[in-house]
Coordinates of C-alpha atoms in Angstrom, one line a residue:
M9 CA 9.3 104.2 5.3
A10 CA 12.8 104.0 4.0
A11 CA 15.7 104.5 6.4
S12 CA 18.8 103.7 4.1
I13 CA 20.3 105.9 1.5
I14 CA 19.7 103.2 -1.1
D15 CA 16.1 102.9 -0.4
S16 CA 15.4 106.6 0.3
S17 CA 13.1 108.2 -2.1
I18 CA 15.0 111.2 -2.1
F19 CA 18.7 109.8 -2.4
Q20 CA 18.0 106.1 -4.1
G21 CA 18.7 107.6 -7.6
I22 CA 22.0 109.1 -6.6
F23 CA 23.4 106.3 -4.6
S24 CA 22.0 103.4 -6.5
S25 CA 20.0 102.4 -9.6
D26 CA 16.4 100.9 -9.9
A27 CA 17.7 98.0 -11.6
M28 CA 20.2 97.0 -9.0
R29 CA 17.7 97.7 -6.2
A30 CA 15.3 95.3 -8.1
V31 CA 17.8 92.5 -8.1
W32 CA 18.3 92.7 -4.2
S33 CA 14.5 93.4 -3.4
D34 CA 12.6 91.3 -1.1
E35 CA 10.4 90.5 -4.2
N36 CA 13.2 89.2 -6.4
R37 CA 14.9 87.3 -3.6
T38 CA 11.5 85.6 -2.7
R39 CA 11.1 84.9 -6.4
K40 CA 14.6 83.2 -6.4
Y41 CA 13.7 81.0 -3.4
I42 CA 10.5 80.0 -5.3
D43 CA 12.6 79.4 -8.7
V44 CA 15.0 77.0 -6.6
E45 CA 12.1 75.2 -4.9
R46 CA 10.3 74.7 -8.3
A47 CA 13.5 73.5 -10.2
L48 CA 14.1 71.0 -7.3
A49 CA 10.4 69.5 -7.6
I50 CA 10.8 69.4 -11.4
V51 CA 14.0 67.3 -11.3
Q52 CA 13.2 65.2 -8.5
A53 CA 9.9 64.1 -10.3
R54 CA 12.1 63.4 -13.3
L55 CA 14.5 61.2 -11.4
G56 CA 11.2 59.5 -9.5
L57 CA 12.2 60.7 -6.1
I58 CA 8.8 62.5 -5.7
P59 CA 5.6 61.8 -7.5
Q60 CA 5.0 63.7 -10.8
E61 CA 1.7 64.7 -9.5
A62 CA 3.3 66.5 -6.4
A63 CA 5.7 68.2 -8.7
D64 CA 3.2 69.5 -11.0
E65 CA 1.1 70.7 -8.2
I66 CA 4.1 72.3 -6.6
V67 CA 5.1 74.2 -9.8
S68 CA 1.7 75.3 -10.3
H69 CA 1.9 77.3 -7.1
C70 CA 5.5 78.5 -7.5
Q71 CA 4.7 81.9 -8.4
L72 CA 5.6 85.0 -6.4
E73 CA 2.0 86.4 -6.6
Q74 CA 0.8 83.3 -4.4
I75 CA 3.1 84.2 -1.6
D76 CA 1.8 86.5 1.2
M77 CA 4.7 88.8 1.8
A78 CA 3.2 90.2 4.9
R79 CA 2.8 86.8 6.5
L80 CA 6.3 85.9 5.2
R81 CA 7.7 88.7 7.3
Q82 CA 5.9 87.4 10.3
Q83 CA 7.1 84.0 9.7
T84 CA 10.7 85.1 9.2
E85 CA 10.6 87.2 12.3
R86 CA 9.4 84.1 14.4
I87 CA 11.6 81.5 12.8
G88 CA 14.8 83.7 11.9
Y89 CA 14.9 82.6 8.2
P90 CA 12.7 83.2 5.5
I91 CA 12.9 79.8 3.8
L92 CA 10.7 77.8 6.1
G93 CA 8.1 80.6 5.7
V94 CA 8.2 80.0 2.0
V95 CA 8.2 76.3 2.0
T96 CA 5.2 76.3 4.6
Q97 CA 3.2 78.5 2.2
L98 CA 4.0 76.6 -0.8
N99 CA 2.9 73.3 1.3
Q100 CA -0.4 74.9 2.3
L101 CA -1.4 76.1 -1.2
C102 CA -1.1 72.5 -2.6
R103 CA -3.9 70.1 -2.6
D104 CA -4.1 66.9 -1.1
Q105 CA -1.0 67.3 1.1
L106 CA 1.2 67.2 -2.3
G107 CA 3.0 70.1 -0.9
E108 CA 4.6 67.8 1.6
Y109 CA 7.2 67.2 -1.4
V110 CA 8.3 70.7 -1.3
H111 CA 12.0 71.1 -0.4
W112 CA 12.7 67.3 -0.6
G113 CA 16.0 66.7 1.0
A114 CA 17.1 70.3 1.0
T115 CA 18.1 72.5 3.8
T116 CA 17.6 76.3 4.4
Q117 CA 21.0 77.3 3.5
D118 CA 20.7 75.3 0.1
I119 CA 18.0 77.4 -1.0
T120 CA 19.3 80.6 0.3
D121 CA 22.7 80.3 -1.0
T122 CA 21.5 79.1 -4.6
A123 CA 19.0 82.0 -4.5
T124 CA 22.0 84.5 -3.8
V125 CA 23.9 83.0 -6.6
L126 CA 21.1 83.7 -9.0
Q127 CA 21.0 87.3 -7.7
I128 CA 24.5 87.9 -8.2
R129 CA 24.3 86.5 -11.7
E130 CA 21.8 89.1 -12.4
A131 CA 23.7 91.8 -10.6
L132 CA 27.0 91.2 -12.4
V133 CA 25.3 91.6 -15.8
L134 CA 24.3 95.1 -14.5
V135 CA 27.9 95.9 -13.4
D136 CA 29.4 94.5 -16.5
D137 CA 27.1 96.5 -18.7
E138 CA 28.0 99.6 -16.9
L139 CA 31.7 99.0 -17.3
A140 CA 31.3 98.4 -21.0
A141 CA 29.7 101.8 -21.3
I142 CA 32.5 103.4 -19.0
A143 CA 35.2 101.8 -21.1
A144 CA 33.5 103.1 -24.3
A145 CA 33.4 106.7 -22.9
L146 CA 37.1 106.3 -21.6
A147 CA 38.1 105.0 -25.1
K148 CA 36.5 108.0 -26.9
L149 CA 38.1 110.5 -24.6
A150 CA 41.6 108.6 -25.1
R151 CA 41.3 108.7 -28.9
E152 CA 40.2 112.2 -28.9
H153 CA 43.0 113.6 -26.7
R154 CA 45.7 111.0 -27.6
L155 CA 48.3 114.1 -28.0
T156 CA 46.6 116.6 -26.1
P157 CA 49.4 117.8 -23.7
V158 CA 48.4 118.2 -19.9
I159 CA 50.8 118.4 -17.1
G160 CA 51.5 115.3 -15.0
R161 CA 51.5 115.7 -11.3
S162 CA 53.6 113.9 -8.8
N163 CA 53.1 114.4 -5.0
L164 CA 50.5 117.1 -6.1
Q165 CA 53.4 119.0 -7.6
Q166 CA 53.8 119.6 -11.4
A167 CA 56.1 116.9 -12.9
I168 CA 56.3 116.6 -16.6
P169 CA 53.6 116.8 -19.5
V170 CA 51.6 113.7 -20.4
T171 CA 48.6 113.7 -22.5
F172 CA 45.0 113.7 -21.2
G173 CA 44.5 110.7 -23.4
Y174 CA 47.1 108.8 -21.6
K175 CA 45.3 109.6 -18.3
M176 CA 42.2 108.1 -19.7
A177 CA 43.9 105.0 -21.2
G178 CA 45.4 104.2 -17.8
L179 CA 41.9 104.3 -16.4
L180 CA 40.5 102.3 -19.3
S181 CA 43.1 99.5 -19.0
A182 CA 42.0 99.1 -15.4
V183 CA 38.4 99.0 -16.5
L184 CA 39.2 96.2 -19.2
R185 CA 40.8 94.3 -16.4
H186 CA 37.8 94.5 -14.1
R187 CA 35.7 93.0 -17.2
E188 CA 38.4 90.3 -17.4
R189 CA 37.9 89.5 -13.7
L190 CA 34.1 89.4 -13.8
A191 CA 34.4 86.9 -16.6
Q192 CA 36.8 84.8 -14.9
L193 CA 35.1 84.9 -11.5
R194 CA 31.6 83.6 -12.9
E195 CA 33.0 80.1 -13.2
R196 CA 33.9 79.9 -9.6
V197 CA 30.9 81.9 -8.3
L198 CA 28.0 80.9 -10.3
V199 CA 27.7 77.5 -8.7
G200 CA 24.6 76.0 -7.0
E201 CA 24.3 74.7 -3.5
F202 CA 22.4 71.5 -2.6
A203 CA 23.9 69.4 -0.1
G204 CA 21.6 69.1 3.0
A205 CA 21.9 69.7 6.8
A206 CA 25.8 69.2 7.0
G207 CA 26.9 69.0 3.4
T208 CA 26.8 65.2 2.9
L209 CA 23.2 64.9 1.2
A210 CA 22.4 62.2 3.7
S211 CA 18.8 63.3 3.4
L212 CA 18.5 61.4 0.2
E213 CA 19.1 57.8 0.1
R214 CA 19.2 57.5 -3.7
G215 CA 19.7 60.1 -6.5
A216 CA 21.3 62.8 -4.3
M217 CA 24.1 63.6 -6.8
E218 CA 21.8 63.3 -9.7
T219 CA 19.5 65.7 -7.8
Q220 CA 22.2 68.4 -7.2
A221 CA 23.4 68.0 -10.9
G222 CA 19.9 68.2 -12.3
L223 CA 19.0 71.1 -10.1
C224 CA 22.1 73.2 -11.0
A225 CA 21.5 72.5 -14.6
E226 CA 18.0 73.6 -14.4
L227 CA 18.9 76.8 -12.9
G228 CA 22.0 77.2 -15.5
L229 CA 24.4 77.1 -12.6
A230 CA 27.5 74.8 -12.3
Q231 CA 27.4 72.0 -10.0
P232 CA 29.5 72.4 -6.9
V233 CA 32.5 69.8 -6.2
I234 CA 31.6 69.8 -2.7
A235 CA 29.1 71.8 -0.2
W236 CA 30.5 75.3 0.4
H237 CA 28.1 76.0 3.2
T238 CA 31.0 77.3 5.3
I239 CA 33.7 77.8 2.5
R240 CA 32.8 81.3 1.5
D241 CA 35.8 82.4 -0.7
N242 CA 33.4 82.6 -3.9
I243 CA 31.2 85.2 -2.2
A244 CA 34.2 87.0 -0.6
E245 CA 35.7 87.2 -4.2
V246 CA 32.7 89.1 -5.6
G247 CA 33.2 91.8 -2.6
A248 CA 36.8 91.9 -3.6
V249 CA 36.3 92.4 -7.1
L250 CA 33.6 95.1 -6.4
G251 CA 36.1 96.7 -4.1
L252 CA 38.8 96.7 -6.9
I253 CA 36.4 98.2 -9.4
G254 CA 35.6 100.8 -6.7
G255 CA 39.2 101.9 -6.3
T256 CA 39.3 102.6 -9.9
L257 CA 36.0 104.6 -9.9
G258 CA 37.4 106.4 -6.9
K259 CA 40.7 107.3 -8.7
L260 CA 38.7 108.9 -11.6
S261 CA 36.6 110.7 -9.1
M262 CA 39.8 112.0 -7.2
D263 CA 41.3 113.1 -10.5
V264 CA 38.0 114.9 -11.7
K265 CA 37.9 116.7 -8.3
L266 CA 41.5 117.7 -8.5
M267 CA 41.2 119.1 -12.1
M268 CA 38.0 120.9 -11.4
Q269 CA 39.6 123.2 -8.7
T270 CA 39.2 126.9 -9.7
E271 CA 43.1 127.2 -10.0
V272 CA 43.3 124.2 -12.3
A273 CA 40.1 124.2 -14.3
E274 CA 41.4 121.5 -16.8
V275 CA 38.1 119.5 -16.8
F276 CA 34.5 119.8 -15.5
E277 CA 31.7 117.6 -14.7
P278 CA 28.9 117.7 -17.4
Y279 CA 26.8 120.9 -16.9
H280 CA 23.2 120.9 -15.7
H281 CA 21.5 124.2 -14.6
G282 CA 21.8 124.2 -10.7
R283 CA 23.8 121.1 -10.3
G284 CA 26.7 121.2 -7.8
S285 CA 25.7 125.0 -7.0
S286 CA 26.2 126.4 -3.5
S287 CA 23.6 127.7 -1.3
T288 CA 25.6 130.8 -0.6
M289 CA 28.1 130.9 -3.2
P290 CA 26.7 131.5 -6.7
Q291 CA 29.8 131.2 -8.5
K292 CA 30.5 127.6 -7.4
R293 CA 30.4 124.5 -9.5
N294 CA 31.0 121.6 -7.3
P295 CA 32.1 118.3 -8.5
I296 CA 29.0 116.7 -7.2
A297 CA 29.0 113.2 -8.9
S298 CA 32.7 112.7 -8.1
C299 CA 31.7 113.3 -4.3
Y300 CA 28.8 110.7 -4.5
I301 CA 31.4 108.2 -6.4
H302 CA 33.9 108.8 -3.5
A303 CA 31.3 108.0 -0.7
A304 CA 29.9 105.1 -2.4
I305 CA 33.1 103.2 -3.1
S306 CA 34.6 104.0 0.3
V307 CA 31.7 101.9 1.9
V308 CA 31.9 99.2 -0.8
R309 CA 35.5 98.7 0.2
Q310 CA 34.5 98.3 3.9
H311 CA 31.8 95.8 2.7
A312 CA 34.4 93.9 0.9
A313 CA 36.4 93.3 4.0
S314 CA 33.0 92.4 5.8
L315 CA 32.7 89.5 3.2
M316 CA 36.2 88.3 4.0
D317 CA 35.2 88.4 7.8
A318 CA 32.2 86.1 6.8
M319 CA 34.7 83.5 5.6
V320 CA 35.7 82.7 9.2
A321 CA 32.8 80.4 9.6
D322 CA 32.4 77.7 12.1
H323 CA 32.2 74.1 11.4
E324 CA 29.7 72.8 8.7
R325 CA 27.0 75.3 9.3
S326 CA 28.1 78.6 10.8
T327 CA 26.5 80.9 13.6
G328 CA 26.6 84.3 12.4
P329 CA 29.2 84.9 9.8
W330 CA 26.7 83.8 7.1
E331 CA 24.2 86.6 8.0
I332 CA 27.0 89.1 7.4
E333 CA 26.5 88.4 3.8
W334 CA 22.8 89.1 4.0
I335 CA 23.5 92.4 5.2
V336 CA 26.6 93.8 3.1
L337 CA 26.3 92.0 -0.3
P338 CA 23.0 93.8 -1.2
E339 CA 24.3 97.0 -0.2
A340 CA 27.8 96.7 -1.9
F341 CA 26.1 95.9 -5.3
C342 CA 23.4 98.8 -4.8
L343 CA 26.3 101.3 -3.9
M344 CA 28.6 100.0 -6.9
A345 CA 25.6 100.6 -9.2
G346 CA 25.3 104.2 -7.9
A347 CA 29.0 104.7 -8.6
L348 CA 29.0 103.3 -11.8
K349 CA 26.1 105.2 -13.0
Q350 CA 27.9 108.5 -11.8
S351 CA 31.1 107.7 -13.3
R352 CA 29.4 107.0 -16.6
A353 CA 27.7 110.2 -16.5
V354 CA 30.8 112.1 -15.7
L355 CA 32.8 110.5 -18.5
E356 CA 30.1 110.6 -21.2
G357 CA 29.6 114.4 -20.8
L358 CA 33.0 115.4 -19.4
E359 CA 34.1 118.9 -20.4
V360 CA 37.8 119.0 -21.4
D361 CA 39.7 122.2 -21.6
P362 CA 43.0 122.0 -23.6
V363 CA 43.7 125.5 -23.4
A364 CA 43.8 125.3 -19.6
M365 CA 45.8 122.4 -19.8
R366 CA 48.4 124.2 -21.7
R367 CA 48.2 127.2 -19.7
N368 CA 48.9 125.3 -16.5
I369 CA 51.9 123.8 -18.3
D370 CA 53.4 127.1 -19.2
M371 CA 52.6 128.6 -16.0
T372 CA 55.9 127.8 -14.5
G373 CA 57.9 129.5 -17.0
G374 CA 59.5 126.3 -18.4
L375 CA 60.5 124.5 -15.3
V376 CA 58.4 121.7 -15.7
M377 CA 60.5 120.9 -18.9
S378 CA 63.8 120.9 -16.8
E379 CA 64.1 117.0 -17.4
A380 CA 63.9 117.5 -21.1
V381 CA 66.7 120.0 -20.9
M382 CA 68.9 118.0 -18.6
M383 CA 68.5 115.0 -21.0
G384 CA 69.1 117.3 -24.0
L385 CA 72.3 118.7 -22.4
G386 CA 73.5 115.4 -21.2
P387 CA 75.3 114.3 -24.4
Y388 CA 77.3 117.6 -24.2
I389 CA 78.2 118.0 -20.6
G390 CA 77.1 114.9 -19.1
R391 CA 73.9 114.0 -17.3
E392 CA 74.7 114.4 -13.7
H393 CA 76.5 117.8 -14.2
A394 CA 73.4 118.9 -16.6
H395 CA 71.2 118.0 -13.8
D396 CA 73.1 120.0 -11.2
L397 CA 73.5 122.9 -13.6
V398 CA 69.7 122.9 -14.6
Y399 CA 68.6 122.7 -10.8
D400 CA 70.6 125.9 -10.0
L401 CA 69.0 127.7 -13.0
C402 CA 65.8 126.7 -11.9
R403 CA 66.1 128.0 -8.4
E404 CA 67.3 131.5 -10.1
S405 CA 64.3 131.2 -12.5
L406 CA 62.0 131.0 -9.4
A407 CA 63.9 133.8 -7.3
Q408 CA 64.4 136.1 -10.3
R409 CA 60.8 135.6 -11.8
R410 CA 62.3 135.0 -15.2
P411 CA 61.6 132.4 -17.7
L412 CA 63.9 129.6 -17.6
I413 CA 64.6 129.8 -21.4
D414 CA 66.3 133.1 -20.8
L415 CA 68.7 131.9 -18.1
L416 CA 69.6 128.6 -20.1
A417 CA 70.2 130.9 -23.2
E418 CA 72.5 133.3 -21.1
H419 CA 74.5 130.8 -19.6
P420 CA 78.0 130.4 -21.2
E421 CA 78.6 126.6 -20.7
I422 CA 75.1 126.1 -22.2
R423 CA 75.5 128.3 -25.1
A424 CA 78.6 127.0 -26.1
H425 CA 76.8 123.8 -27.0
V426 CA 73.4 124.7 -27.9
D427 CA 71.5 127.7 -29.2
R428 CA 68.3 129.3 -28.2
A429 CA 66.4 127.8 -31.0
A430 CA 67.5 124.2 -29.8
L431 CA 66.7 125.2 -26.3
E432 CA 63.1 126.2 -27.0
R433 CA 62.6 122.9 -28.9
M434 CA 63.7 121.2 -25.7
L435 CA 61.2 123.3 -23.8
D436 CA 58.3 122.4 -26.1
P437 CA 55.8 120.3 -24.2
A438 CA 54.6 118.6 -27.4
H439 CA 58.2 117.5 -28.1
Y440 CA 58.4 115.7 -24.7
L441 CA 55.2 113.6 -24.5
G442 CA 57.4 110.2 -24.6
Q443 CA 55.3 107.2 -25.6
S444 CA 52.0 108.4 -24.5
G445 CA 50.4 107.9 -27.9
V446 CA 52.0 104.6 -28.5
M447 CA 50.7 103.6 -25.0
V448 CA 47.3 105.0 -25.6
D449 CA 47.1 102.8 -28.8
R450 CA 48.1 99.7 -27.0
V451 CA 45.3 100.1 -24.6
L452 CA 42.8 101.0 -27.3
A453 CA 43.7 97.9 -29.2
R454 CA 42.6 95.7 -26.4
M455 CA 39.1 97.1 -26.9

C-alpha cells in the first residue's frame, strides 16, 4: 500500500524514476548496511582485530537475501533504529557465536551514515547522467537557434529581441555549473564514518585509525579527518545543490509554460496523443511536464532547507535533527529525478516555432525596436534627446495605431539626418541581436 506520490503506482513514473527509487529503497538501504558491516569485518580481520574465521563466517552471511525484512521492520519499530536489527540477524546467522564479532567497535550512526553516503554516491551518478543529457539537448537547441530572433521580455513585457539559442545557452551555462558543483562536492561528501559512540573511537584499544582508513578504502570512500556525527554540512550541501539544480529546472519550466500560452505559442512541449488535454476543453494543450517540474522542485527546495535545519544538532550525538535527513533526503533525490526526467523529455522533443517568434516581435509595429532607433539617432541629435523624441513617437504610434516606421520617417528632425531605408535597417530585429551569437558560442565551447 503506497501513500506517497513517489511510491504511488499511479504517480511514481511522473514524479520520480525507477532507478532513483531503487537507490533509496528499503532493500538497497539494508544492502548498504550489510556492505558496511561486511567491509568492517574484512578490514578488522586483516588487521588482526577479530579472528579471520569470524570474518569469513560474517562475510558469508552478508547478503540481503539472508535478512528477514519483515522481522527487521518489527525490530526497528521496537528498537527505534534498523542497525541493531541487522546486526542481530547477522549474529544469529553465524555459527559457533562467531557473529559476536559483527559491528566490532562501531556504533549505529557509523553504519547508517556510511550507508547513506553510499546511497548518495549512487544517486549523484543518476543526477549527473540526466544533467549530461539535458546539457546535450540544450546545446542542440542553442546551436540550431543561435540566430533565431525571439522577443526578450522584461517584467513580462516585450523588451528587445534576443535569440532563442541565447535563451537555451543561458540555461545550458547553469546546467554546466551544476555538473561542476556535483564534481566538487563529491570530495567533501563521499566520506565514510567510523568513529564509535562519541566520535573518539575509544571502543578500539588498537588499530582504531587503521580500521577507519581500511573500511573507507574498502568501500571506495575518503577517510574523515574527524567524526561528523553532528557536523552535517556535507549532507546539507547535497541538499543545497539539489535545490540549485531544481531552481534551474524551474526556470526552464516557467519559460516553457509562458511561451506555450495561446497568445504566445512560440514553443510547445512534445506532442503525444491526449497528453495535456482537458476533460472539458478539447482544444487545450496544457504544459503538463512543466507543471510537474514546478511542483517537484518546489518541494525539493523546502527539503534543502530542512537539511540545513538538521545541521543544528546537539553535542556529539543528536536527538532528532539527524532523523530529518532520513525523511527528506530520499524524497529530495526522488523528486529531483522526476524533475530531471520531465525536463529532459521536454527539451529533447521541444517544438520550436520561429514564425510565431517573429510574429510576436512584429506585433507592436516596431515599438520593441525603439532602443535601436534611439541608439541609431544618438550620434546625430544626442542620445537623451533621441530617447525623449522616440518615446513621444512610441506613444503616438500606440494612440494612432500606426507603425512606428511611418511616424519616424515623417518627423522632420529625424528626416533631416536619416532616410526611411536607414530607419528600416534600425527597425530590423535581425540587426539588433547584439552579441547573442557570440555568447552562445562561448557557452557551447564549455561543452
